[in-house]
Amino acid sequence: MISIRSEREIQAMRKAGRITAQARALAGSMVAPGVTTHEIDTAVRRFIESHGAKPSFLGYAGYPGSACISVNDEVIHGIPGGRKLVEGDIVSIDVGAYIGGFHGDCAATYACGGISPQAQKLIDVTQQSFWRGIRMARKGCRISDIGHEIQKYVEENGFSVVRDYVGHGVGAKLHEPPEIRNYGPAGHGPRLVPGMTLAVEPMVNAGGWQVRVLPDGWTVKTLDGSLAAHYENTILITEGDPEILTVTEDGAYV
Ligand code: MF3
Ligand code: CO
């Protein structure tokens, strides 16, 4: 069952989304040579807690961080630690915040200093694929229309879409139905209805789509060692254009 949020619940989700987007922006602003992923994680936790919210990921299925920080060929779920970022790294940061009974969930990939043109293209295509996909996040469209658009755009640009992990409904729980694939044929799955809140999150590899999980049980890497990028926002289905809930007060989406 896909939840339809009331106006009061949507207001609460806007608040959770704003804090989550601000935490993402803070984390992204810290990406620089010499900074450890642990330092970024600590700043994210402090920021979220100082706003009266809880980091959604901390303790989720035993996850030890407040942010997932995935560098270069790490796709998602990288565990923060002592790794020092170096110039040329691309750094995917995924954050969630829970307040007033609702979660926000968002991610973006950031450049550490100067990066290769290929890495910059990967980041840009991944972000753009999200915006392409949510052109279909409209009343009456089907869930699979979103992923179909994402896959088309990503593959036109010579990259591939991860199959093993998907977007999801988000709200009172971090992961709710429906599953939102970033690939596959259009015209399948439930029809979108105003009041649905969804986390749309393309994960894009520069090489093949296959991934593997490291022995730490969390970190997902590309199988072929190619670079990966991630971009995610929590969105609201409306009577018209989708509303991005994970946006800062200044209107920033990264
Ligand atoms: N943002 C991730 C997602 O969208 C959640 C991270 S998994 C966690 O599914 F365990 F770290 F929370
Ligand atoms: Co998510």
PDB file of C-alpha atoms and ligand atoms in Angstrom:
ATOM      1  CA  MET A   1       0.000   0.000   0.000  1.00  0.00           C
ATOM      2  CA  ILE A   2       1.411   3.351  -1.033  1.00  0.00           C
ATOM      3  CA  SER A   3       0.645   6.076   1.511  1.00  0.00           C
ATOM      4  CA  ILE A   4      -1.081   9.278   0.444  1.00  0.00           C
ATOM      5  CA  ARG A   5      -0.008  12.131   2.720  1.00  0.00           C
ATOM      6  CA  SER A   6      -2.393  14.673   4.173  1.00  0.00           C
ATOM      7  CA  GLU A   7      -1.604  18.395   3.983  1.00  0.00           C
ATOM      8  CA  ARG A   8      -0.404  18.271   7.603  1.00  0.00           C
ATOM      9  CA  GLU A   9       1.902  15.330   6.834  1.00  0.00           C
ATOM     10  CA  ILE A  10       3.230  17.072   3.734  1.00  0.00           C
ATOM     11  CA  GLN A  11       4.086  20.093   5.854  1.00  0.00           C
ATOM     12  CA  ALA A  12       6.025  17.796   8.224  1.00  0.00           C
ATOM     13  CA  MET A  13       7.813  16.207   5.275  1.00  0.00           C
ATOM     14  CA  ARG A  14       8.806  19.641   3.943  1.00  0.00           C
ATOM     15  CA  LYS A  15      10.469  20.308   7.284  1.00  0.00           C
ATOM     16  CA  ALA A  16      12.297  16.945   7.321  1.00  0.00           C
ATOM     17  CA  GLY A  17      13.272  17.473   3.691  1.00  0.00           C
ATOM     18  CA  ARG A  18      14.672  20.946   4.350  1.00  0.00           C
ATOM     19  CA  ILE A  19      16.890  19.741   7.195  1.00  0.00           C
ATOM     20  CA  THR A  20      18.052  16.773   5.102  1.00  0.00           C
ATOM     21  CA  ALA A  21      18.920  19.001   2.129  1.00  0.00           C
ATOM     22  CA  GLN A  22      20.787  21.411   4.407  1.00  0.00           C
ATOM     23  CA  ALA A  23      22.774  18.499   5.853  1.00  0.00           C
ATOM     24  CA  ARG A  24      23.627  17.376   2.292  1.00  0.00           C
ATOM     25  CA  ALA A  25      24.763  20.903   1.382  1.00  0.00           C
ATOM     26  CA  LEU A  26      26.897  21.138   4.522  1.00  0.00           C
ATOM     27  CA  ALA A  27      28.496  17.764   3.807  1.00  0.00           C
ATOM     28  CA  GLY A  28      29.154  18.717   0.188  1.00  0.00           C
ATOM     29  CA  SER A  29      30.775  21.986   1.249  1.00  0.00           C
ATOM     30  CA  MET A  30      33.259  20.027   3.377  1.00  0.00           C
ATOM     31  CA  VAL A  31      34.537  17.868   0.512  1.00  0.00           C
ATOM     32  CA  ALA A  32      38.199  18.868   0.073  1.00  0.00           C
ATOM     33  CA  PRO A  33      41.626  17.240  -0.031  1.00  0.00           C
ATOM     34  CA  GLY A  34      42.756  16.082   3.431  1.00  0.00           C
ATOM     35  CA  VAL A  35      39.287  15.887   4.993  1.00  0.00           C
ATOM     36  CA  THR A  36      38.277  12.456   6.335  1.00  0.00           C
ATOM     37  CA  THR A  37      34.903  10.912   5.659  1.00  0.00           C
ATOM     38  CA  HIS A  38      34.494  10.567   9.432  1.00  0.00           C
ATOM     39  CA  GLU A  39      34.760  14.361   9.834  1.00  0.00           C
ATOM     40  CA  ILE A  40      31.975  14.857   7.304  1.00  0.00           C
ATOM     41  CA  ASP A  41      29.819  12.220   9.017  1.00  0.00           C
ATOM     42  CA  THR A  42      30.278  13.886  12.411  1.00  0.00           C
ATOM     43  CA  ALA A  43      29.281  17.280  10.991  1.00  0.00           C
ATOM     44  CA  VAL A  44      26.170  15.747   9.432  1.00  0.00           C
ATOM     45  CA  ARG A  45      25.162  14.113  12.723  1.00  0.00           C
ATOM     46  CA  ARG A  46      25.711  17.316  14.714  1.00  0.00           C
ATOM     47  CA  PHE A  47      23.803  19.417  12.190  1.00  0.00           C
ATOM     48  CA  ILE A  48      20.809  17.076  12.135  1.00  0.00           C
ATOM     49  CA  GLU A  49      20.722  16.679  15.923  1.00  0.00           C
ATOM     50  CA  SER A  50      21.105  20.435  16.493  1.00  0.00           C
ATOM     51  CA  HIS A  51      17.879  20.890  14.506  1.00  0.00           C
ATOM     52  CA  GLY A  52      15.996  18.516  16.787  1.00  0.00           C
ATOM     53  CA  ALA A  53      16.042  15.722  14.202  1.00  0.00           C
ATOM     54  CA  LYS A  54      17.554  12.237  14.164  1.00  0.00           C
ATOM     55  CA  PRO A  55      19.914  10.879  11.507  1.00  0.00           C
ATOM     56  CA  SER A  56      17.688   8.358   9.694  1.00  0.00           C
ATOM     57  CA  PHE A  57      20.541   6.004   8.814  1.00  0.00           C
ATOM     58  CA  LEU A  58      22.285   5.827  12.213  1.00  0.00           C
ATOM     59  CA  GLY A  59      21.531   2.365  13.575  1.00  0.00           C
ATOM     60  CA  TYR A  60      19.291   1.466  10.609  1.00  0.00           C
ATOM     61  CA  ALA A  61      19.854  -2.304  10.204  1.00  0.00           C
ATOM     62  CA  GLY A  62      22.957  -1.692  12.307  1.00  0.00           C
ATOM     63  CA  TYR A  63      24.434   0.953   9.989  1.00  0.00           C
ATOM     64  CA  PRO A  64      27.149   2.774  11.977  1.00  0.00           C
ATOM     65  CA  GLY A  65      27.071   6.247  10.354  1.00  0.00           C
ATOM     66  CA  SER A  66      24.769   9.240   9.915  1.00  0.00           C
ATOM     67  CA  ALA A  67      25.776   9.638   6.275  1.00  0.00           C
ATOM     68  CA  CYS A  68      26.787   7.130   3.620  1.00  0.00           C
ATOM     69  CA  ILE A  69      29.990   8.411   1.983  1.00  0.00           C
ATOM     70  CA  SER A  70      31.077   6.535  -1.130  1.00  0.00           C
ATOM     71  CA  VAL A  71      34.295   7.504  -2.933  1.00  0.00           C
ATOM     72  CA  ASN A  72      35.179   6.879  -6.619  1.00  0.00           C
ATOM     73  CA  ASP A  73      34.265   3.262  -7.473  1.00  0.00           C
ATOM     74  CA  GLU A  74      32.109   3.008  -4.345  1.00  0.00           C
ATOM     75  CA  VAL A  75      28.497   3.370  -5.474  1.00  0.00           C
ATOM     76  CA  ILE A  76      26.518   3.657  -2.215  1.00  0.00           C
ATOM     77  CA  HIS A  77      26.569   2.776   1.499  1.00  0.00           C
ATOM     78  CA  GLY A  78      30.244   3.649   2.033  1.00  0.00           C
ATOM     79  CA  ILE A  79      30.919   3.681   5.780  1.00  0.00           C
ATOM     80  CA  PRO A  80      32.569   6.896   7.057  1.00  0.00           C
ATOM     81  CA  GLY A  81      36.019   6.413   8.555  1.00  0.00           C
ATOM     82  CA  GLY A  82      39.624   7.541   8.525  1.00  0.00           C
ATOM     83  CA  ARG A  83      39.963   7.731   4.742  1.00  0.00           C
ATOM     84  CA  LYS A  84      41.354  11.131   3.729  1.00  0.00           C
ATOM     85  CA  LEU A  85      39.887  12.558   0.551  1.00  0.00           C
ATOM     86  CA  VAL A  86      42.384  13.459  -2.160  1.00  0.00           C
ATOM     87  CA  GLU A  87      42.213  15.821  -5.127  1.00  0.00           C
ATOM     88  CA  GLY A  88      40.413  14.142  -8.039  1.00  0.00           C
ATOM     89  CA  ASP A  89      38.099  11.994  -5.887  1.00  0.00           C
ATOM     90  CA  ILE A  90      34.376  11.993  -6.504  1.00  0.00           C
ATOM     91  CA  VAL A  91      32.423  11.684  -3.279  1.00  0.00           C
ATOM     92  CA  SER A  92      28.817  10.514  -3.048  1.00  0.00           C
ATOM     93  CA  ILE A  93      27.093  11.631   0.142  1.00  0.00           C
ATOM     94  CA  ASP A  94      23.691  10.258   1.144  1.00  0.00           C
ATOM     95  CA  VAL A  95      21.870  11.637   4.197  1.00  0.00           C
ATOM     96  CA  GLY A  96      18.532  11.175   5.920  1.00  0.00           C
ATOM     97  CA  ALA A  97      16.852  13.092   8.739  1.00  0.00           C
ATOM     98  CA  TYR A  98      13.800  12.154  10.799  1.00  0.00           C
ATOM     99  CA  ILE A  99      11.685  14.777  12.553  1.00  0.00           C
ATOM    100  CA  GLY A 100       7.991  15.167  13.357  1.00  0.00           C
ATOM    101  CA  GLY A 101       7.370  11.540  12.425  1.00  0.00           C
ATOM    102  CA  PHE A 102       8.773  11.755   8.881  1.00  0.00           C
ATOM    103  CA  HIS A 103      12.007  11.173   6.977  1.00  0.00           C
ATOM    104  CA  GLY A 104      13.808  13.108   4.288  1.00  0.00           C
ATOM    105  CA  ASP A 105      16.318  11.230   2.123  1.00  0.00           C
ATOM    106  CA  CYS A 106      18.729  12.746  -0.399  1.00  0.00           C
ATOM    107  CA  ALA A 107      22.167  12.319  -1.933  1.00  0.00           C
ATOM    108  CA  ALA A 108      24.584  13.944  -4.356  1.00  0.00           C
ATOM    109  CA  THR A 109      28.079  13.373  -5.705  1.00  0.00           C
ATOM    110  CA  TYR A 110      30.702  16.090  -5.137  1.00  0.00           C
ATOM    111  CA  ALA A 111      34.089  16.784  -6.723  1.00  0.00           C
ATOM    112  CA  CYS A 112      37.153  16.902  -4.468  1.00  0.00           C
ATOM    113  CA  GLY A 113      39.247  19.676  -5.998  1.00  0.00           C
ATOM    114  CA  GLY A 114      39.894  19.266  -9.717  1.00  0.00           C
ATOM    115  CA  ILE A 115      38.460  16.094 -11.265  1.00  0.00           C
ATOM    116  CA  SER A 116      38.717  14.497 -14.715  1.00  0.00           C
ATOM    117  CA  PRO A 117      36.309  15.590 -17.462  1.00  0.00           C
ATOM    118  CA  GLN A 118      34.938  12.023 -17.525  1.00  0.00           C
ATOM    119  CA  ALA A 119      34.202  12.166 -13.770  1.00  0.00           C
ATOM    120  CA  GLN A 120      32.499  15.561 -14.141  1.00  0.00           C
ATOM    121  CA  LYS A 121      30.396  14.215 -17.000  1.00  0.00           C
ATOM    122  CA  LEU A 122      29.360  11.255 -14.831  1.00  0.00           C
ATOM    123  CA  ILE A 123      28.213  13.592 -12.043  1.00  0.00           C
ATOM    124  CA  ASP A 124      26.329  15.833 -14.470  1.00  0.00           C
ATOM    125  CA  VAL A 125      24.617  12.961 -16.312  1.00  0.00           C
ATOM    126  CA  THR A 126      23.574  11.344 -13.020  1.00  0.00           C
ATOM    127  CA  GLN A 127      21.966  14.589 -11.777  1.00  0.00           C
ATOM    128  CA  GLN A 128      20.375  15.280 -15.136  1.00  0.00           C
ATOM    129  CA  SER A 129      18.968  11.734 -15.281  1.00  0.00           C
ATOM    130  CA  PHE A 130      17.047  12.467 -12.079  1.00  0.00           C
ATOM    131  CA  TRP A 131      15.447  15.563 -13.638  1.00  0.00           C
ATOM    132  CA  ARG A 132      14.646  13.605 -16.814  1.00  0.00           C
ATOM    133  CA  GLY A 133      13.107  10.830 -14.739  1.00  0.00           C
ATOM    134  CA  ILE A 134      10.876  13.068 -12.675  1.00  0.00           C
ATOM    135  CA  ARG A 135       9.333  14.582 -15.795  1.00  0.00           C
ATOM    136  CA  MET A 136       7.283  11.375 -15.470  1.00  0.00           C
ATOM    137  CA  ALA A 137       6.613  11.881 -11.738  1.00  0.00           C
ATOM    138  CA  ARG A 138       3.139  13.182 -12.478  1.00  0.00           C
ATOM    139  CA  LYS A 139      -0.402  12.246 -11.614  1.00  0.00           C
ATOM    140  CA  GLY A 140      -1.567   9.400 -13.843  1.00  0.00           C
ATOM    141  CA  CYS A 141       1.917   8.233 -14.944  1.00  0.00           C
ATOM    142  CA  ARG A 142       3.142   4.779 -13.899  1.00  0.00           C
ATOM    143  CA  ILE A 143       6.036   4.212 -11.487  1.00  0.00           C
ATOM    144  CA  SER A 144       8.171   2.498 -14.135  1.00  0.00           C
ATOM    145  CA  ASP A 145       7.928   5.515 -16.459  1.00  0.00           C
ATOM    146  CA  ILE A 146      10.426   7.305 -14.195  1.00  0.00           C
ATOM    147  CA  GLY A 147      13.144   4.650 -14.372  1.00  0.00           C
ATOM    148  CA  HIS A 148      12.618   4.123 -18.076  1.00  0.00           C
ATOM    149  CA  GLU A 149      13.488   7.774 -18.728  1.00  0.00           C
ATOM    150  CA  ILE A 150      16.473   7.617 -16.369  1.00  0.00           C
ATOM    151  CA  GLN A 151      17.923   4.548 -18.099  1.00  0.00           C
ATOM    152  CA  LYS A 152      17.397   6.012 -21.564  1.00  0.00           C
ATOM    153  CA  TYR A 153      19.213   9.236 -20.702  1.00  0.00           C
ATOM    154  CA  VAL A 154      22.077   7.500 -18.878  1.00  0.00           C
ATOM    155  CA  GLU A 155      22.705   4.986 -21.654  1.00  0.00           C
ATOM    156  CA  GLU A 156      22.494   7.666 -24.388  1.00  0.00           C
ATOM    157  CA  ASN A 157      25.415   9.245 -22.551  1.00  0.00           C
ATOM    158  CA  GLY A 158      27.474   6.042 -22.513  1.00  0.00           C
ATOM    159  CA  PHE A 159      27.043   5.148 -18.832  1.00  0.00           C
ATOM    160  CA  SER A 160      25.064   2.396 -17.086  1.00  0.00           C
ATOM    161  CA  VAL A 161      22.415   2.222 -14.392  1.00  0.00           C
ATOM    162  CA  VAL A 162      22.786   0.044 -11.278  1.00  0.00           C
ATOM    163  CA  ARG A 163      20.105  -2.671 -11.129  1.00  0.00           C
ATOM    164  CA  ASP A 164      20.640  -4.150  -7.656  1.00  0.00           C
ATOM    165  CA  TYR A 165      19.492  -1.068  -5.708  1.00  0.00           C
ATOM    166  CA  VAL A 166      16.421   1.068  -6.295  1.00  0.00           C
ATOM    167  CA  GLY A 167      14.535   4.146  -5.143  1.00  0.00           C
ATOM    168  CA  HIS A 168      11.545   3.853  -2.833  1.00  0.00           C
ATOM    169  CA  GLY A 169       8.587   5.440  -1.161  1.00  0.00           C
ATOM    170  CA  VAL A 170       9.643   7.493   1.877  1.00  0.00           C
ATOM    171  CA  GLY A 171       7.677   9.006   4.746  1.00  0.00           C
ATOM    172  CA  ALA A 172       6.893   7.654   8.189  1.00  0.00           C
ATOM    173  CA  LYS A 173       9.443   4.970   7.358  1.00  0.00           C
ATOM    174  CA  LEU A 174      12.693   5.443   5.458  1.00  0.00           C
ATOM    175  CA  HIS A 175      11.806   2.703   3.004  1.00  0.00           C
ATOM    176  CA  GLU A 176       8.174   2.295   1.984  1.00  0.00           C
ATOM    177  CA  PRO A 177       6.506   0.910  -1.119  1.00  0.00           C
ATOM    178  CA  PRO A 178       6.753   1.298  -4.043  1.00  0.00           C
ATOM    179  CA  GLU A 179      10.148   0.183  -5.335  1.00  0.00           C
ATOM    180  CA  ILE A 180      11.371   2.669  -7.952  1.00  0.00           C
ATOM    181  CA  ARG A 181      13.732   1.050 -10.453  1.00  0.00           C
ATOM    182  CA  ASN A 182      16.076   3.234 -12.452  1.00  0.00           C
ATOM    183  CA  TYR A 183      15.725   0.979 -15.497  1.00  0.00           C
ATOM    184  CA  GLY A 184      13.233  -1.113 -17.445  1.00  0.00           C
ATOM    185  CA  PRO A 185      10.206  -0.674 -19.669  1.00  0.00           C
ATOM    186  CA  ALA A 186       7.675   2.146 -19.195  1.00  0.00           C
ATOM    187  CA  GLY A 187       4.010   1.536 -18.409  1.00  0.00           C
ATOM    188  CA  HIS A 188       4.313  -0.774 -15.421  1.00  0.00           C
ATOM    189  CA  GLY A 189       3.540  -0.521 -11.715  1.00  0.00           C
ATOM    190  CA  PRO A 190       1.085   1.631  -9.794  1.00  0.00           C
ATOM    191  CA  ARG A 191      -0.220   4.917 -11.150  1.00  0.00           C
ATOM    192  CA  LEU A 192       1.061   8.029  -9.418  1.00  0.00           C
ATOM    193  CA  VAL A 193      -1.400   9.895  -7.210  1.00  0.00           C
ATOM    194  CA  PRO A 194      -1.025  13.356  -5.605  1.00  0.00           C
ATOM    195  CA  GLY A 195       0.205  13.009  -2.022  1.00  0.00           C
ATOM    196  CA  MET A 196       2.675  10.188  -2.709  1.00  0.00           C
ATOM    197  CA  THR A 197       6.198  10.904  -1.420  1.00  0.00           C
ATOM    198  CA  LEU A 198       9.028   9.153  -3.246  1.00  0.00           C
ATOM    199  CA  ALA A 199      12.828   8.947  -3.082  1.00  0.00           C
ATOM    200  CA  VAL A 200      14.057   8.889  -6.675  1.00  0.00           C
ATOM    201  CA  GLU A 201      17.736   7.981  -6.738  1.00  0.00           C
ATOM    202  CA  PRO A 202      19.667   7.080  -9.877  1.00  0.00           C
ATOM    203  CA  MET A 203      22.962   5.253  -9.210  1.00  0.00           C
ATOM    204  CA  VAL A 204      25.106   5.469 -12.335  1.00  0.00           C
ATOM    205  CA  ASN A 205      28.346   3.675 -13.239  1.00  0.00           C
ATOM    206  CA  ALA A 206      30.864   4.885 -15.815  1.00  0.00           C
ATOM    207  CA  GLY A 207      31.449   1.240 -16.859  1.00  0.00           C
ATOM    208  CA  GLY A 208      29.212  -1.791 -16.447  1.00  0.00           C
ATOM    209  CA  TRP A 209      26.129  -1.857 -14.220  1.00  0.00           C
ATOM    210  CA  GLN A 210      27.294  -4.782 -12.081  1.00  0.00           C
ATOM    211  CA  VAL A 211      28.221  -4.162  -8.453  1.00  0.00           C
ATOM    212  CA  ARG A 212      29.540  -6.115  -5.477  1.00  0.00           C
ATOM    213  CA  VAL A 213      29.262  -5.662  -1.708  1.00  0.00           C
ATOM    214  CA  LEU A 214      32.516  -5.500   0.280  1.00  0.00           C
ATOM    215  CA  PRO A 215      33.143  -7.824   3.246  1.00  0.00           C
ATOM    216  CA  ASP A 216      32.126  -4.947   5.601  1.00  0.00           C
ATOM    217  CA  GLY A 217      28.577  -5.909   4.569  1.00  0.00           C
ATOM    218  CA  TRP A 218      27.689  -2.375   3.425  1.00  0.00           C
ATOM    219  CA  THR A 219      29.979  -0.740   0.895  1.00  0.00           C
ATOM    220  CA  VAL A 220      28.751  -1.300  -2.663  1.00  0.00           C
ATOM    221  CA  LYS A 221      31.395  -0.947  -5.396  1.00  0.00           C
ATOM    222  CA  THR A 222      31.338  -1.217  -9.152  1.00  0.00           C
ATOM    223  CA  LEU A 223      32.451  -4.721 -10.182  1.00  0.00           C
ATOM    224  CA  ASP A 224      34.778  -3.380 -12.898  1.00  0.00           C
ATOM    225  CA  GLY A 225      36.332  -0.647 -10.724  1.00  0.00           C
ATOM    226  CA  SER A 226      34.817   2.165 -12.809  1.00  0.00           C
ATOM    227  CA  LEU A 227      33.629   5.394 -11.173  1.00  0.00           C
ATOM    228  CA  ALA A 228      30.067   5.715  -9.862  1.00  0.00           C
ATOM    229  CA  ALA A 229      27.765   8.639  -8.986  1.00  0.00           C
ATOM    230  CA  HIS A 230      24.481   8.980  -7.103  1.00  0.00           C
ATOM    231  CA  TYR A 231      21.801  11.648  -6.975  1.00  0.00           C
ATOM    232  CA  GLU A 232      18.636  11.517  -4.895  1.00  0.00           C
ATOM    233  CA  ASN A 233      15.803  13.743  -3.765  1.00  0.00           C
ATOM    234  CA  THR A 234      12.588  13.152  -1.866  1.00  0.00           C
ATOM    235  CA  ILE A 235       9.715  14.365  -4.034  1.00  0.00           C
ATOM    236  CA  LEU A 236       5.967  14.902  -3.661  1.00  0.00           C
ATOM    237  CA  ILE A 237       3.504  13.963  -6.405  1.00  0.00           C
ATOM    238  CA  THR A 238       1.081  16.872  -6.917  1.00  0.00           C
ATOM    239  CA  GLU A 239      -1.707  17.886  -9.301  1.00  0.00           C
ATOM    240  CA  GLY A 240       1.034  19.439 -11.468  1.00  0.00           C
ATOM    241  CA  ASP A 241       4.828  19.401 -11.417  1.00  0.00           C
ATOM    242  CA  PRO A 242       6.447  17.282  -8.691  1.00  0.00           C
ATOM    243  CA  GLU A 243       7.622  19.233  -5.642  1.00  0.00           C
ATOM    244  CA  ILE A 244      11.182  18.602  -4.444  1.00  0.00           C
ATOM    245  CA  LEU A 245      11.015  18.258  -0.662  1.00  0.00           C
ATOM    246  CA  THR A 246      14.777  17.969  -0.106  1.00  0.00           C
ATOM    247  CA  VAL A 247      15.596  21.573  -0.928  1.00  0.00           C
ATOM    248  CA  THR A 248      17.359  24.151   1.244  1.00  0.00           C
ATOM    249  CA  GLU A 249      15.851  27.480   2.243  1.00  0.00           C
ATOM    250  CA  ASP A 250      18.029  29.019  -0.489  1.00  0.00           C
ATOM    251  CA  GLY A 251      16.561  26.653  -3.071  1.00  0.00           C
ATOM    252  CA  ALA A 252      19.663  24.435  -3.407  1.00  0.00           C
ATOM    253  CA  TYR A 253      19.291  20.843  -4.631  1.00  0.00           C
ATOM    254  CA  VAL A 254      22.902  19.740  -4.073  1.00  0.00           C
TER     255      VAL A 254
HETATM  256  N1  MF3 B   1      19.689   6.573   1.429  1.00  0.00           N
HETATM  257  C1  MF3 B   1      19.730   5.154   1.442  1.00  0.00           C
HETATM  258  C2  MF3 B   1      18.525   4.725   0.691  1.00  0.00           C
HETATM  259  O1  MF3 B   1      17.974   5.497   0.010  1.00  0.00           O
HETATM  260  C3  MF3 B   1      19.685   4.591   2.793  1.00  0.00           C
HETATM  261  C4  MF3 B   1      21.002   4.245   3.325  1.00  0.00           C
HETATM  262  S1  MF3 B   1      20.938   2.706   4.028  1.00  0.00           S
HETATM  263  C5  MF3 B   1      21.322   2.935   5.629  1.00  0.00           C
HETATM  264  O2  MF3 B   1      18.087   3.624   0.738  1.00  0.00           O
HETATM  265  F1  MF3 B   1      21.272   1.798   6.185  1.00  0.00           F
HETATM  266  F2  MF3 B   1      22.503   3.455   5.694  1.00  0.00           F
HETATM  267  F3  MF3 B   1      20.447   3.689   6.177  1.00  0.00           F
HETATM  268 CO    CO B   2      16.933   6.490  -0.557  1.00  0.00          CO
END
